[in-house]
Short mmCIF file of C-alpha atoms and ligand atoms in Angstrom, two decimals:
data_model
loop_
_atom_site.label_atom_id
_atom_site.label_comp_id
_atom_site.label_asym_id
_atom_site.label_seq_id
_atom_site.Cartn_x
_atom_site.Cartn_y
_atom_site.Cartn_z
CA MET N 94 -137.51 -44.37 -116.29
CA SER N 95 -134.42 -42.37 -117.12
CA ASN N 96 -133.25 -38.81 -116.70
CA ARG N 97 -133.58 -38.17 -120.41
CA LEU N 98 -136.59 -39.19 -122.50
CA PRO N 99 -136.03 -40.77 -125.94
CA VAL N 100 -137.01 -37.46 -127.51
CA ASP N 101 -135.81 -33.94 -126.75
CA ARG N 102 -137.96 -30.89 -127.34
CA VAL N 103 -136.08 -28.42 -129.53
CA VAL N 104 -137.15 -24.92 -130.53
CA ASP N 105 -135.75 -23.50 -133.80
CA ASP N 106 -134.87 -19.85 -134.55
CA SER N 107 -138.41 -19.08 -135.67
CA GLY N 108 -139.76 -20.32 -132.32
CA GLU N 109 -141.19 -23.52 -133.83
CA ALA N 110 -141.00 -26.49 -131.41
CA SER N 111 -140.36 -30.07 -132.53
CA TRP N 112 -139.10 -33.39 -131.13
CA ARG N 113 -135.77 -34.98 -132.00
CA GLN N 114 -134.11 -38.23 -130.89
CA SER N 115 -132.01 -37.70 -127.75
CA PRO N 116 -128.26 -38.32 -127.85
CA GLY N 117 -126.44 -41.23 -126.24
CA GLY N 118 -126.32 -44.99 -125.94
CA LEU N 119 -129.07 -45.31 -123.30
CA VAL N 120 -131.76 -44.09 -125.70
CA THR N 121 -130.32 -46.06 -128.65
CA ALA N 122 -130.63 -49.27 -126.62
CA LEU N 123 -133.92 -48.71 -124.82
CA GLU N 124 -136.04 -47.21 -127.58
CA PRO N 125 -136.63 -50.50 -129.43
CA VAL N 126 -137.22 -52.30 -126.11
CA MET N 127 -139.86 -49.79 -125.05
CA ARG N 128 -141.58 -49.74 -128.44
CA ALA N 129 -142.07 -53.50 -128.11
CA SER N 130 -143.13 -53.54 -124.45
CA GLY N 131 -146.12 -51.17 -124.45
CA GLY N 132 -144.92 -49.57 -121.21
CA ALA N 133 -144.57 -45.92 -120.27
CA TRP N 134 -141.30 -43.97 -120.19
CA VAL N 135 -140.86 -41.50 -117.32
CA GLY N 136 -138.20 -38.80 -117.84
CA TRP N 137 -137.21 -35.22 -118.59
CA VAL N 138 -138.05 -33.55 -121.93
CA GLY N 139 -134.64 -31.93 -122.43
CA GLN N 140 -135.68 -28.31 -121.80
CA PRO N 141 -135.95 -26.45 -118.49
CA ASP N 142 -139.21 -25.26 -116.93
CA LEU N 143 -141.51 -27.06 -119.31
CA GLU N 144 -144.70 -28.58 -117.92
CA ILE N 145 -146.06 -31.02 -120.52
CA GLU N 146 -148.93 -33.48 -120.22
CA PRO N 147 -148.22 -37.17 -120.95
CA PHE N 148 -148.31 -37.98 -124.69
CA ASP N 149 -147.59 -40.79 -127.16
CA GLU N 150 -144.51 -40.71 -129.35
CA ASN N 151 -143.72 -43.40 -131.92
CA GLY N 152 -145.61 -46.08 -129.96
CA ILE N 153 -144.24 -45.13 -126.53
CA ARG N 154 -146.26 -43.48 -123.75
CA ILE N 155 -144.20 -40.53 -122.49
CA ILE N 156 -144.58 -39.23 -118.91
CA PRO N 157 -142.61 -35.97 -118.62
CA VAL N 158 -140.93 -34.96 -115.35
CA PRO N 159 -140.22 -31.21 -115.22
CA LEU N 160 -136.81 -29.82 -114.26
CA SER N 161 -136.23 -26.14 -113.50
CA ASP N 162 -133.17 -24.23 -114.62
CA SER N 163 -131.72 -24.53 -111.14
CA ASP N 164 -132.44 -28.31 -111.07
CA LEU N 165 -130.42 -28.54 -114.28
CA GLU N 166 -127.55 -26.61 -112.79
CA LEU N 167 -127.39 -28.49 -109.48
CA TYR N 168 -128.77 -31.98 -110.14
CA TYR N 169 -127.95 -32.57 -113.83
CA GLU N 170 -124.89 -30.47 -114.73
CA GLY N 171 -123.59 -30.47 -111.15
CA PHE N 172 -124.03 -33.72 -109.24
CA SER N 173 -124.79 -36.04 -112.20
CA ASN N 174 -122.28 -34.74 -114.71
CA ASP N 175 -119.61 -33.00 -112.66
CA THR N 176 -119.52 -35.37 -109.64
CA LEU N 177 -120.76 -38.85 -110.57
CA TRP N 178 -119.73 -38.90 -114.25
CA PRO N 179 -116.00 -38.16 -113.68
CA LEU N 180 -115.93 -40.24 -110.45
CA TYR N 181 -117.45 -43.31 -112.13
CA HIS N 182 -115.11 -42.93 -115.13
CA ASP N 183 -112.03 -43.39 -112.93
CA VAL N 184 -111.57 -39.66 -112.18
CA ILE N 185 -110.31 -38.84 -115.70
CA ALA N 186 -111.52 -35.34 -114.74
CA GLN N 187 -111.64 -34.04 -111.16
CA PRO N 188 -115.12 -34.52 -109.62
CA GLY N 189 -116.65 -31.60 -107.71
CA TYR N 190 -118.12 -32.43 -104.28
CA HIS N 191 -120.69 -29.79 -103.34
CA ARG N 192 -123.39 -30.26 -100.74
CA VAL N 193 -125.94 -28.11 -102.60
CA TRP N 194 -125.53 -30.35 -105.68
CA TRP N 195 -126.08 -33.46 -103.58
CA GLU N 196 -129.14 -32.01 -101.82
CA ARG N 197 -130.77 -31.17 -105.15
CA TYR N 198 -129.88 -34.63 -106.54
CA ALA N 199 -131.89 -36.15 -103.67
CA VAL N 200 -134.82 -33.73 -104.23
CA VAL N 201 -134.99 -34.46 -107.96
CA ASN N 202 -134.63 -38.23 -107.43
CA ARG N 203 -137.65 -38.04 -105.11
CA ARG N 204 -139.61 -36.21 -107.81
CA PHE N 205 -138.83 -38.98 -110.30
CA ALA N 206 -139.77 -41.66 -107.73
CA GLU N 207 -143.09 -39.94 -107.04
CA ALA N 208 -143.82 -39.62 -110.77
CA ALA N 209 -143.23 -43.36 -111.28
CA ALA N 210 -145.22 -44.28 -108.15
CA ALA N 211 -148.17 -42.25 -109.45
CA VAL N 212 -148.40 -43.98 -112.86
CA SER N 213 -147.53 -47.59 -111.95
CA GLU N 214 -150.24 -50.26 -111.79
CA PRO N 215 -150.30 -52.48 -108.66
CA GLY N 216 -147.42 -54.95 -108.80
CA ALA N 217 -145.95 -53.27 -111.92
CA THR N 218 -142.33 -53.58 -113.00
CA VAL N 219 -140.33 -50.34 -112.91
CA TRP N 220 -136.93 -50.30 -114.56
CA VAL N 221 -134.80 -47.35 -113.43
CA GLN N 222 -131.92 -46.36 -115.72
CA ASP N 223 -128.53 -44.92 -115.00
CA TYR N 224 -126.44 -42.90 -112.61
CA GLN N 225 -128.67 -39.81 -112.51
CA LEU N 226 -131.35 -41.79 -110.60
CA GLN N 227 -129.47 -43.96 -108.11
CA LEU N 228 -131.60 -42.95 -105.12
CA VAL N 229 -134.86 -43.75 -106.92
CA PRO N 230 -134.98 -47.53 -106.21
CA ALA N 231 -135.09 -47.11 -102.39
CA MET N 232 -137.41 -44.10 -102.58
CA LEU N 233 -139.77 -45.96 -104.85
CA ARG N 234 -139.76 -49.06 -102.66
CA GLU N 235 -140.72 -46.93 -99.68
CA LEU N 236 -143.61 -45.36 -101.63
CA ARG N 237 -144.70 -48.56 -103.40
CA PRO N 238 -143.50 -51.80 -101.75
CA ASP N 239 -145.69 -53.74 -104.22
CA LEU N 240 -143.53 -52.85 -107.24
CA LEU N 241 -140.84 -54.98 -108.82
CA ILE N 242 -137.88 -52.63 -109.17
CA GLY N 243 -134.86 -53.03 -111.45
CA PHE N 244 -131.92 -50.68 -111.87
CA PHE N 245 -129.37 -50.63 -114.70
CA ASN N 246 -126.15 -48.62 -114.61
CA HIS N 247 -125.12 -47.71 -118.17
CA ILE N 248 -121.73 -46.38 -117.11
CA PRO N 249 -118.92 -48.11 -115.19
CA PHE N 250 -119.11 -48.64 -111.42
CA PRO N 251 -115.69 -47.72 -110.01
CA ALA N 252 -113.39 -49.67 -107.72
CA TYR N 253 -113.94 -49.01 -104.01
CA GLY N 254 -110.71 -46.97 -103.70
CA ILE N 255 -112.26 -44.43 -106.08
CA PHE N 256 -115.93 -44.73 -105.08
CA SER N 257 -115.03 -44.14 -101.45
CA GLN N 258 -114.11 -40.51 -102.29
CA LEU N 259 -117.81 -39.73 -102.54
CA PRO N 260 -119.03 -38.06 -99.33
CA TRP N 261 -122.50 -39.57 -99.94
CA ARG N 262 -121.27 -43.07 -100.84
CA THR N 263 -123.41 -44.85 -98.23
CA GLN N 264 -126.62 -43.09 -99.31
CA ILE N 265 -125.94 -44.05 -102.94
CA ILE N 266 -125.41 -47.70 -101.99
CA GLU N 267 -128.61 -47.69 -99.91
CA GLY N 268 -130.49 -46.07 -102.81
CA LEU N 269 -129.41 -48.78 -105.26
CA LEU N 270 -130.15 -51.60 -102.81
CA GLY N 271 -133.81 -50.56 -102.98
CA ALA N 272 -133.90 -52.44 -106.31
CA ASP N 273 -134.52 -56.20 -106.60
CA VAL N 274 -131.90 -56.45 -109.36
CA VAL N 275 -129.02 -54.03 -109.93
CA GLY N 276 -127.52 -54.50 -113.41
CA PHE N 277 -124.09 -53.46 -114.67
CA GLN N 278 -122.27 -53.53 -118.00
CA ARG N 279 -119.27 -55.64 -116.92
CA VAL N 280 -118.62 -58.37 -114.38
CA ALA N 281 -115.98 -56.08 -112.85
CA ASP N 282 -118.59 -53.33 -112.28
CA ALA N 283 -120.91 -55.73 -110.43
CA GLY N 284 -117.94 -56.90 -108.33
CA ASN N 285 -117.00 -53.30 -107.48
CA PHE N 286 -120.57 -52.64 -106.34
CA SER N 287 -120.75 -55.76 -104.13
CA ARG N 288 -117.45 -54.85 -102.55
CA ALA N 289 -118.69 -51.31 -101.82
CA VAL N 290 -121.77 -52.84 -100.16
CA ARG N 291 -119.60 -55.08 -97.97
CA ARG N 292 -117.22 -52.28 -97.04
CA LEU N 293 -119.87 -49.68 -96.31
CA ARG N 294 -122.71 -51.75 -94.87
CA GLY N 295 -121.14 -55.05 -93.93
CA TYR N 296 -123.93 -57.01 -95.67
CA PRO N 297 -122.99 -60.57 -96.67
CA THR N 298 -122.59 -61.22 -100.41
CA ARG N 299 -122.28 -64.35 -102.53
CA THR N 300 -122.09 -63.57 -106.24
CA PRO N 301 -124.59 -62.48 -107.53
CA TYR N 302 -126.53 -62.14 -104.25
CA ILE N 303 -126.48 -59.47 -101.55
CA GLU N 304 -128.37 -60.07 -98.32
CA VAL N 305 -130.04 -56.91 -97.05
CA PRO N 306 -131.21 -57.43 -93.44
CA GLY N 307 -134.71 -56.44 -92.34
CA MET N 308 -135.05 -53.01 -90.77
CA GLY N 309 -138.13 -51.68 -88.91
CA ASP N 310 -141.15 -52.90 -90.83
CA GLN N 311 -139.00 -53.66 -93.94
CA PRO N 312 -138.41 -57.41 -94.32
CA ALA N 313 -134.98 -58.88 -95.10
CA ARG N 314 -134.40 -59.02 -98.86
CA ARG N 315 -132.05 -60.66 -101.31
CA VAL N 316 -130.77 -58.28 -104.01
CA ILE N 317 -129.11 -59.52 -107.20
CA ALA N 318 -126.11 -57.54 -108.54
CA LYS N 319 -125.02 -58.87 -111.91
CA ALA N 320 -123.54 -57.98 -115.32
CA PHE N 321 -125.91 -57.67 -118.30
CA PRO N 322 -123.85 -56.26 -121.21
CA ILE N 323 -126.07 -53.95 -123.24
CA SER N 324 -126.36 -54.01 -127.02
CA ILE N 325 -128.19 -52.53 -130.02
CA ASP N 326 -131.11 -53.50 -132.23
CA VAL N 327 -128.83 -55.55 -134.49
CA ALA N 328 -131.45 -56.60 -137.08
CA GLY N 329 -132.84 -53.06 -137.27
CA PHE N 330 -129.40 -51.64 -137.86
CA GLU N 331 -128.53 -54.29 -140.44
CA GLU N 332 -131.75 -53.55 -142.29
CA LEU N 333 -130.93 -49.84 -142.30
CA ALA N 334 -127.42 -50.43 -143.63
CA ALA N 335 -128.73 -52.77 -146.35
CA ARG N 336 -131.05 -50.15 -147.87
CA PRO N 337 -129.93 -49.19 -151.39
CA GLU N 338 -130.24 -45.46 -150.64
CA VAL N 339 -128.00 -45.82 -147.56
CA GLN N 340 -125.39 -47.74 -149.59
CA GLU N 341 -125.56 -45.12 -152.31
CA ARG N 342 -125.12 -42.40 -149.69
CA ALA N 343 -121.99 -44.22 -148.41
CA ARG N 344 -120.50 -44.12 -151.90
CA GLN N 345 -121.40 -40.45 -152.16
CA ILE N 346 -119.66 -39.70 -148.82
CA ARG N 347 -116.45 -41.34 -150.05
CA HIS N 348 -116.70 -39.47 -153.32
CA ASP N 349 -117.22 -36.14 -151.53
CA LEU N 350 -114.14 -36.85 -149.42
CA GLY N 351 -112.10 -37.17 -152.62
CA ASP N 352 -112.21 -40.98 -152.86
CA PRO N 353 -109.18 -41.52 -150.58
CA ALA N 354 -107.71 -45.02 -150.29
CA THR N 355 -108.65 -45.09 -146.58
CA VAL N 356 -111.46 -43.36 -144.71
CA MET N 357 -111.14 -43.48 -140.92
CA LEU N 358 -114.08 -42.57 -138.70
CA GLY N 359 -114.63 -41.51 -135.09
CA VAL N 360 -118.17 -41.10 -133.68
CA ASP N 361 -118.46 -39.84 -130.12
CA ARG N 362 -120.38 -37.48 -127.92
CA LEU N 363 -117.95 -34.65 -127.28
CA ASP N 364 -116.88 -36.08 -123.92
CA TYR N 365 -113.49 -36.34 -122.20
CA THR N 366 -114.08 -40.05 -121.55
CA LYS N 367 -113.93 -40.77 -125.30
CA GLY N 368 -110.18 -40.12 -125.75
CA ILE N 369 -110.69 -37.88 -128.82
CA THR N 370 -107.55 -35.86 -128.05
CA HIS N 371 -105.46 -39.06 -127.77
CA ARG N 372 -106.72 -40.18 -131.18
CA LEU N 373 -105.93 -36.79 -132.76
CA LYS N 374 -102.45 -36.85 -131.25
CA ALA N 375 -101.73 -40.29 -132.72
CA TYR N 376 -103.08 -39.30 -136.15
CA GLY N 377 -101.23 -35.94 -136.15
CA GLU N 378 -97.93 -37.68 -135.32
CA LEU N 379 -98.42 -40.23 -138.11
CA LEU N 380 -98.93 -37.36 -140.59
CA ALA N 381 -95.94 -35.45 -139.17
CA GLU N 382 -93.70 -38.51 -139.50
CA GLY N 383 -94.85 -39.19 -143.06
CA ARG N 384 -96.16 -42.64 -142.11
CA LEU N 385 -99.55 -41.43 -143.39
CA SER N 386 -100.37 -38.86 -146.04
CA VAL N 387 -103.56 -36.85 -146.57
CA GLU N 388 -103.46 -37.93 -150.24
CA ASP N 389 -104.28 -41.48 -149.07
CA VAL N 390 -106.05 -41.17 -145.73
CA THR N 391 -108.72 -38.95 -144.26
CA LEU N 392 -110.30 -38.92 -140.80
CA VAL N 393 -113.97 -38.06 -140.33
CA GLN N 394 -114.56 -37.09 -136.71
CA ILE N 395 -118.15 -36.70 -135.56
CA ALA N 396 -118.18 -34.99 -132.16
CA THR N 397 -121.79 -34.77 -131.04
CA PRO N 398 -122.64 -31.73 -128.90
CA SER N 399 -123.07 -32.77 -125.26
CA ARG N 400 -123.48 -31.08 -121.82
CA GLU N 401 -122.36 -27.79 -123.26
CA ARG N 402 -122.89 -25.75 -120.10
CA VAL N 403 -120.45 -27.87 -118.03
CA GLU N 404 -117.04 -26.16 -117.90
CA SER N 405 -114.92 -29.29 -118.52
CA TYR N 406 -116.95 -29.99 -121.69
CA ARG N 407 -116.46 -26.41 -122.92
CA GLN N 408 -112.73 -26.63 -122.39
CA LEU N 409 -112.57 -29.97 -124.16
CA ARG N 410 -114.42 -28.57 -127.17
CA ASP N 411 -111.94 -25.71 -127.42
CA GLU N 412 -109.00 -28.11 -127.14
CA ILE N 413 -110.35 -30.48 -129.80
CA GLU N 414 -111.23 -27.72 -132.23
CA LEU N 415 -107.83 -26.08 -131.79
CA THR N 416 -106.09 -29.40 -132.46
CA VAL N 417 -108.26 -30.18 -135.51
CA GLY N 418 -107.53 -26.69 -136.90
CA ARG N 419 -103.80 -27.16 -136.34
CA ILE N 420 -103.66 -30.59 -137.97
CA ASN N 421 -105.68 -29.39 -140.96
CA GLY N 422 -103.54 -26.24 -141.24
CA ASP N 423 -100.26 -28.16 -141.01
CA TYR N 424 -101.02 -31.14 -143.24
CA GLY N 425 -104.11 -30.37 -145.37
CA THR N 426 -103.94 -29.40 -149.02
CA ILE N 427 -106.45 -27.54 -151.19
CA SER N 428 -107.85 -30.86 -152.41
CA HIS N 429 -107.33 -33.06 -149.32
CA GLN N 430 -108.33 -32.33 -145.73
CA ALA N 431 -106.65 -34.28 -142.95
CA ILE N 432 -109.77 -34.22 -140.75
CA SER N 433 -113.38 -33.62 -141.61
CA TYR N 434 -114.82 -32.42 -138.30
CA LEU N 435 -118.59 -32.43 -137.71
CA HIS N 436 -120.12 -31.04 -134.53
CA HIS N 437 -123.78 -31.94 -134.90
CA GLY N 438 -126.31 -34.76 -134.79
CA PHE N 439 -127.35 -36.90 -137.78
CA PRO N 440 -130.31 -39.10 -138.66
CA ARG N 441 -129.75 -42.84 -138.12
CA GLU N 442 -129.61 -43.42 -141.91
CA GLU N 443 -126.69 -41.01 -142.22
CA MET N 444 -124.89 -42.72 -139.31
CA ALA N 445 -125.29 -46.08 -141.07
CA ALA N 446 -123.96 -44.60 -144.32
CA MET N 447 -120.92 -43.21 -142.47
CA TYR N 448 -120.16 -46.65 -141.02
CA LEU N 449 -120.39 -48.18 -144.49
CA ALA N 450 -118.09 -45.51 -145.90
CA ALA N 451 -115.42 -46.06 -143.21
CA ASP N 452 -112.54 -48.51 -143.70
CA VAL N 453 -111.45 -48.06 -140.09
CA LEU N 454 -113.50 -47.12 -136.99
CA LEU N 455 -111.52 -45.60 -134.14
CA VAL N 456 -112.83 -46.12 -130.60
CA THR N 457 -110.20 -44.77 -128.20
CA ALA N 458 -112.27 -44.24 -125.02
CA LEU N 459 -110.29 -43.87 -121.79
CA ARG N 460 -113.24 -45.44 -119.98
CA ASP N 461 -116.68 -46.32 -121.39
CA GLY N 462 -119.49 -48.40 -119.87
CA MET N 463 -120.08 -50.23 -123.18
CA ASN N 464 -119.66 -48.14 -126.39
CA LEU N 465 -122.51 -48.87 -128.76
CA VAL N 466 -120.84 -47.10 -131.68
CA ALA N 467 -118.46 -50.09 -131.93
CA LYS N 468 -121.42 -52.50 -132.08
CA GLU N 469 -123.27 -50.37 -134.66
CA TYR N 470 -120.21 -50.37 -136.92
CA VAL N 471 -120.01 -54.15 -136.77
CA ALA N 472 -123.77 -54.55 -137.35
CA ALA N 473 -123.59 -52.27 -140.40
CA ARG N 474 -120.78 -54.26 -142.05
CA ALA N 475 -122.67 -57.15 -143.68
CA ASP N 476 -119.95 -56.96 -146.38
CA GLU N 477 -117.55 -58.37 -143.72
CA ASP N 478 -115.14 -55.54 -144.37
CA GLY N 479 -113.81 -52.67 -142.23
CA VAL N 480 -111.44 -52.74 -139.25
CA LEU N 481 -112.47 -51.88 -135.69
CA ILE N 482 -109.81 -50.33 -133.45
CA LEU N 483 -111.19 -50.64 -129.93
CA SER N 484 -109.99 -49.41 -126.55
CA GLU N 485 -109.62 -52.14 -123.94
CA PHE N 486 -111.21 -49.72 -121.46
CA THR N 487 -114.66 -50.08 -123.03
CA GLY N 488 -117.24 -52.63 -121.90
CA ALA N 489 -117.49 -53.68 -125.57
CA SER N 490 -113.92 -54.99 -125.49
CA ASP N 491 -115.04 -57.87 -123.22
CA GLU N 492 -117.05 -59.24 -126.14
CA LEU N 493 -115.36 -57.84 -129.26
CA ARG N 494 -112.03 -59.60 -128.86
CA ALA N 495 -111.44 -59.81 -132.63
CA ALA N 496 -111.04 -56.02 -132.85
CA LEU N 497 -107.57 -54.46 -132.82
CA LEU N 498 -107.49 -53.81 -129.07
CA ILE N 499 -105.54 -50.78 -127.91
CA ASN N 500 -104.55 -48.93 -124.75
CA PRO N 501 -105.39 -45.32 -125.71
CA HIS N 502 -102.83 -43.93 -123.27
CA ASP N 503 -100.10 -45.67 -125.28
CA ILE N 504 -99.87 -43.26 -128.23
CA ASP N 505 -97.24 -45.36 -130.04
CA GLY N 506 -99.49 -48.40 -129.69
CA VAL N 507 -102.44 -46.45 -131.14
CA LYS N 508 -100.28 -45.28 -134.07
CA ASP N 509 -99.14 -48.82 -134.80
CA ALA N 510 -102.73 -50.09 -134.65
CA ILE N 511 -103.85 -47.40 -137.14
CA VAL N 512 -101.11 -48.35 -139.59
CA ARG N 513 -101.87 -52.04 -139.08
CA ALA N 514 -105.57 -51.46 -139.74
CA ILE N 515 -104.87 -49.50 -142.92
CA GLU N 516 -102.48 -52.16 -144.22
CA MET N 517 -104.51 -55.19 -143.15
CA PRO N 518 -105.07 -57.67 -146.04
CA ARG N 519 -108.66 -58.33 -147.12
CA HIS N 520 -108.75 -61.93 -145.84
CA ASP N 521 -107.66 -60.81 -142.33
CA ARG N 522 -110.24 -58.05 -142.29
CA ARG N 523 -112.92 -60.54 -143.30
CA LYS N 524 -111.87 -63.05 -140.66
CA ARG N 525 -111.96 -60.48 -137.89
CA MET N 526 -115.19 -58.84 -139.00
CA ARG N 527 -116.91 -62.24 -139.31
CA SER N 528 -115.96 -63.09 -135.75
CA LEU N 529 -117.09 -59.66 -134.49
CA ARG N 530 -120.42 -59.99 -136.30
CA LYS N 531 -121.00 -63.37 -134.71
CA ARG N 532 -120.54 -61.90 -131.23
CA VAL N 533 -122.78 -58.90 -131.90
CA ALA N 534 -125.51 -61.10 -133.39
CA GLU N 535 -125.47 -63.38 -130.31
CA ASN N 536 -126.31 -60.59 -127.90
CA ASP N 537 -128.67 -57.99 -129.29
CA VAL N 538 -130.67 -55.53 -127.24
CA SER N 539 -133.75 -57.74 -126.92
CA HIS N 540 -131.54 -60.50 -125.50
CA TRP N 541 -130.17 -57.94 -123.02
CA SER N 542 -133.58 -56.67 -121.89
CA ASN N 543 -135.09 -60.17 -121.78
CA SER N 544 -132.32 -61.52 -119.63
CA PHE N 545 -132.52 -58.55 -117.24
CA LEU N 546 -136.32 -58.69 -116.98
CA THR N 547 -136.33 -62.48 -116.56
CA THR N 548 -133.83 -62.19 -113.71
CA LEU N 549 -136.00 -59.45 -112.21
CA ARG N 550 -139.18 -61.53 -112.42
CA GLU N 551 -137.46 -64.59 -110.97
CA SER N 552 -136.00 -62.51 -108.13
CA ARG N 553 -139.47 -62.07 -106.63
CA GLY N 554 -140.01 -64.46 -103.79
CA THR N 555 -136.42 -65.70 -103.44
CA GLN N 556 -135.73 -66.76 -99.88
CA THR N 557 -133.20 -64.95 -97.79
CA PRO N 558 -131.19 -67.11 -95.38
CA PHE N 559 -130.76 -64.18 -93.00
CA GLY N 560 -134.50 -63.56 -92.95
CA GLY N 561 -135.20 -67.10 -91.82
CA GLY N 562 -135.67 -68.62 -95.30
CA ALA N 563 -133.61 -71.33 -96.96
CA PRO N 564 -130.75 -73.03 -95.07
CA PHE N 565 -127.59 -71.00 -95.13
CA ASP N 566 -124.02 -72.16 -95.58
CA GLU N 567 -121.93 -69.46 -93.95
CA GLY N 568 -118.73 -70.58 -95.64
CA GLU N 569 -119.87 -69.53 -99.09
CA TRP N 570 -120.60 -65.95 -98.18
CA THR N 571 -118.22 -63.03 -97.94
CA ILE N 572 -118.71 -60.71 -95.00
CA GLU N 573 -116.47 -57.73 -94.33
CA ARG N 574 -116.66 -55.65 -91.24
CA ALA N 575 -118.22 -52.29 -92.10
CA PRO N 576 -116.16 -49.27 -91.07
CA ARG N 577 -117.09 -47.66 -87.76
CA PRO N 578 -119.63 -44.89 -88.31
P1 ADP Y 652 -122.59 -42.72 -125.14
O1 ADP Y 652 -123.74 -43.44 -124.59
O2 ADP Y 652 -121.52 -42.42 -124.14
O3 ADP Y 652 -122.95 -41.49 -125.93
P2 ADP Y 652 -122.36 -44.94 -127.06
O4 ADP Y 652 -121.29 -45.20 -128.07
O5 ADP Y 652 -122.71 -46.10 -126.21
O6 ADP Y 652 -121.87 -43.68 -126.21
O7 ADP Y 652 -123.70 -44.49 -127.77
C1 ADP Y 652 -123.75 -43.38 -128.63
C2 ADP Y 652 -125.02 -43.46 -129.48
O8 ADP Y 652 -125.31 -42.16 -130.00
C3 ADP Y 652 -124.88 -44.38 -130.67
O9 ADP Y 652 -126.12 -45.02 -130.90
C4 ADP Y 652 -124.55 -43.41 -131.83
O10 ADP Y 652 -124.97 -43.85 -133.10
C5 ADP Y 652 -125.33 -42.20 -131.43
N1 ADP Y 652 -124.70 -40.98 -131.94
C6 ADP Y 652 -123.48 -40.50 -131.61
N2 ADP Y 652 -123.23 -39.37 -132.26
C7 ADP Y 652 -124.29 -39.11 -133.04
C8 ADP Y 652 -124.63 -38.07 -133.95
N3 ADP Y 652 -123.81 -37.05 -134.19
N4 ADP Y 652 -125.82 -38.15 -134.57
C9 ADP Y 652 -126.65 -39.17 -134.31
N5 ADP Y 652 -126.40 -40.17 -133.47
C10 ADP Y 652 -125.23 -40.14 -132.83
C1 G6P Y 653 -124.65 -41.63 -121.72
C2 G6P Y 653 -125.36 -41.84 -120.40
C3 G6P Y 653 -126.85 -41.52 -120.55
C4 G6P Y 653 -127.03 -40.14 -121.13
C5 G6P Y 653 -126.25 -40.00 -122.44
C6 G6P Y 653 -126.33 -38.61 -123.04
O1 G6P Y 653 -125.11 -42.55 -122.63
O2 G6P Y 653 -125.17 -43.17 -119.95
O3 G6P Y 653 -127.50 -41.60 -119.30
O4 G6P Y 653 -128.39 -39.86 -121.37
O5 G6P Y 653 -124.89 -40.31 -122.20
O6 G6P Y 653 -125.97 -37.64 -122.10
P1 G6P Y 653 -126.99 -36.51 -121.62
O7 G6P Y 653 -126.32 -35.87 -120.45
O8 G6P Y 653 -127.11 -35.59 -122.80
O9 G6P Y 653 -128.29 -37.13 -121.26
#
């Protein structure tokens, strides 16, 4: 279950309704997993006040959970995307802390928990996804103690110094501890979570275990908190990129751009975590200094519409579009645009063609749980060409060490990396891309889901030393005194 279903219901100008793939990395990763599993997907259909019966879509059973307009405002745009999202991405934007948002978050989480409880077979496995549903694991356990419950956080989990700002930090921790396994993108995220558990609840931890003591009629339990770096359907993406019509489309894209020597590409949801303004600043300065010229280089920036009713996203869109207009006005010519800016979604085939057309992919995120765009670019490049510039603040940078790693806050460093990428000799590009492709091939999305689900299955029945199970060596465990209430 996830806040957003893999398909969104869209209504066109003539009032005709249709389904379209939802944006974001969560859906990209989970769609192939769900198609193979034969399970049901519980989530919201992407439009307010829509009561829809369960249906089948592309081999997946869909169980819609309705959200009203005010749920969207308070639970989704408010608490999920204006409190948790900026807080978990290291407060790049200021989170809002509003009690009415929090109260509705809890109400909607209960609705999701009840929807999952109603459709799950006895002893079923329920895998809860992402930060919008952090209270669901404990709520679901209360309703259905027979279920095996996993949780995966697709975004970072912040250090305790930041997390502790949240007025409802203890409730969030208790919500997540309802799961048998809590998964994170990076080892650091899992460590931050365990530390928050120790600080707020005083429960003993020994990586990857957390001992939750028994309370009332709830027995003591051992929860696993561990990193499972997510990935993409590598073979599926490779197959897409190998299609002759996709390769032809890539050639056509380059031709339509005026066949420049270098095509650079950015693909991001229009989100302040993605560092799009930092990238534009670096590129604009390179053009201003004459280190790059629009005769030779062009940047294609895809900025996918996202969360358009949240004020910080509106402001960001204005800022980006102003900057793009300025750079094009200052440096573009009749025949050569500095930036080709696209603010809409594309079919997967078109995305693959864009990756094939791009000599350089720019990923300059200020903080990103994983960044699947980086992995898609690598998967598409069976020709072992193309240079990946990758922010060290992405989860992907843990694995993709052969990229040109950058600190996006260091504008001079970003500029140097762009020039280095453009000038990189073919044999260096091949060496790096080969190494990147090896890493991406090792860990595709089925490996990710299998290793999570195997850990989840094996977690059932583990003994807890504090509940009177296996012998317990106190020295190996870390216990911190919880703060006074
Ligand atoms: P996030 O989850 O924060 O959006 P990721 O990079 O992990 O970031 O995942 C983004 C996913 O959305 C990728 O699979 C990418 O191909 C897809 N995507 C991004 N922009 C578009 C677009 N304009 N059209 C279609 N797919 C897109
Ligand atoms: C990220 C989040 C997902 C979210 C997606 C799109 O990938 O991790 O949970 O679904 O962005 O954002 P949206 O708010 O449109 O669902």
